[in-house]
């Protein structure tokens, strides 16, 4: 046997009269009254702050990514994220060169931590 479940008002987003760049404000159906209004206002304020920060510095994402790189290969100047990746790169790309002393020291420290 087949029956139809009626749709509740919060199952579908509200109809949009114009397709503007404003974000669609959907809240969980459990939030009511003043809490809903405060939550939406807080969300809009946060989104606006994010938009403004992106407009000021177009290369912010690239700067954040570069800040994560801690190792630079002395042979080819490639930026590497961590010791494991740096060692794999060095052994694969520069097998005849000797390992840099600071990388060697960090490798020994990491091995000592594993044993401890």
Coordinates of C-alpha atoms in Angstrom, one line a residue:
X1 CA 0.0 0.0 0.0
X2 CA 1.2 3.5 -0.8
X3 CA 0.7 6.7 1.1
X4 CA 2.0 10.3 0.7
X5 CA 3.8 12.0 3.5
X6 CA 2.9 15.7 3.6
X7 CA 5.8 18.2 3.5
X8 CA 6.3 20.3 6.5
X9 CA 7.2 24.1 6.1
X10 CA 10.8 23.6 7.2
X11 CA 11.5 20.8 4.6
X12 CA 11.9 23.2 1.7
X13 CA 13.8 26.5 1.6
X14 CA 11.7 29.6 1.4
X15 CA 11.0 30.9 -2.1
X16 CA 13.4 33.5 -3.3
X17 CA 11.8 36.5 -5.1
X18 CA 15.1 37.7 -6.7
X19 CA 18.3 35.8 -7.2
X20 CA 20.7 38.2 -5.5
X21 CA 24.1 37.6 -4.0
X22 CA 22.6 37.5 -0.5
X23 CA 23.2 34.1 1.3
X24 CA 20.2 31.9 1.8
X25 CA 19.3 32.0 5.5
X26 CA 18.2 28.6 6.7
X27 CA 18.0 27.7 10.3
X28 CA 17.3 24.4 11.9
X29 CA 13.5 24.0 12.7
X30 CA 14.1 23.8 16.4
X31 CA 15.5 27.3 16.8
X32 CA 12.7 29.9 17.5
X33 CA 12.2 33.5 18.1
X34 CA 15.0 35.7 19.3
X35 CA 17.7 33.0 19.2
X36 CA 17.0 32.5 15.5
X37 CA 17.3 36.2 14.8
X38 CA 20.5 36.5 16.8
X39 CA 22.0 33.5 15.1
X40 CA 21.3 34.8 11.6
X41 CA 22.7 38.3 12.5
X42 CA 25.9 36.7 13.9
X43 CA 26.3 34.6 10.8
X44 CA 25.8 37.6 8.5
X45 CA 28.4 39.6 10.4
X46 CA 30.9 36.7 10.2
X47 CA 30.4 36.3 6.5
X48 CA 30.7 40.0 5.9
X49 CA 34.0 40.1 7.8
X50 CA 35.3 37.1 5.8
X51 CA 34.4 38.9 2.5
X52 CA 36.1 42.1 3.6
X53 CA 39.3 40.3 4.6
X54 CA 39.4 38.5 1.3
X55 CA 39.0 41.8 -0.7
X56 CA 41.9 43.4 1.2
X57 CA 44.5 40.7 0.6
X58 CA 43.9 38.6 -2.6
X59 CA 47.0 36.4 -1.8
X60 CA 46.0 35.6 1.8
X61 CA 45.4 31.9 0.9
X62 CA 48.8 31.6 -0.7
X63 CA 50.5 33.3 2.3
X64 CA 48.7 31.0 4.7
X65 CA 49.8 27.9 2.7
X66 CA 53.4 29.1 2.5
X67 CA 53.5 29.7 6.3
X68 CA 52.9 26.0 6.7
X69 CA 56.1 25.0 4.9
X70 CA 59.0 24.5 7.3
X71 CA 61.7 22.9 5.2
X72 CA 63.4 24.1 2.0
X73 CA 65.6 21.8 0.0
X74 CA 69.1 23.2 -0.2
X75 CA 69.7 21.7 -3.6
X76 CA 66.6 22.7 -5.6
X77 CA 64.9 25.2 -3.1
X78 CA 61.6 23.4 -3.1
X79 CA 59.4 24.1 -0.1
X80 CA 58.4 21.0 1.9
X81 CA 55.8 20.7 4.6
X82 CA 57.3 18.3 7.1
X83 CA 60.4 16.2 7.9
X84 CA 59.0 13.0 6.4
X85 CA 58.2 14.6 3.1
X86 CA 61.5 16.4 3.1
X87 CA 63.5 13.2 3.6
X88 CA 61.5 11.4 0.9
X89 CA 62.1 14.2 -1.5
X90 CA 65.8 14.4 -0.7
X91 CA 66.5 10.7 -1.0
X92 CA 64.5 10.5 -4.3
X93 CA 65.7 13.6 -6.0
X94 CA 69.2 14.0 -4.7
X95 CA 70.5 10.5 -4.0
X96 CA 74.2 11.5 -4.4
X97 CA 74.1 14.5 -2.1
X98 CA 74.6 14.3 1.6
X99 CA 71.7 15.1 3.9
X100 CA 71.8 18.6 5.4
X101 CA 73.0 18.6 9.0
X102 CA 69.9 20.2 10.4
X103 CA 67.7 17.7 8.7
X104 CA 69.9 14.9 10.0
X105 CA 69.7 16.2 13.5
X106 CA 65.9 16.5 13.3
X107 CA 65.7 13.0 11.9
X108 CA 67.7 11.6 14.8
X109 CA 65.5 13.5 17.3
X110 CA 62.4 12.1 15.7
X111 CA 63.8 8.6 15.9
X112 CA 64.8 9.0 19.5
X113 CA 61.2 10.2 20.3
X114 CA 59.8 7.1 18.6
X115 CA 62.0 4.8 20.7
X116 CA 61.2 6.6 24.0

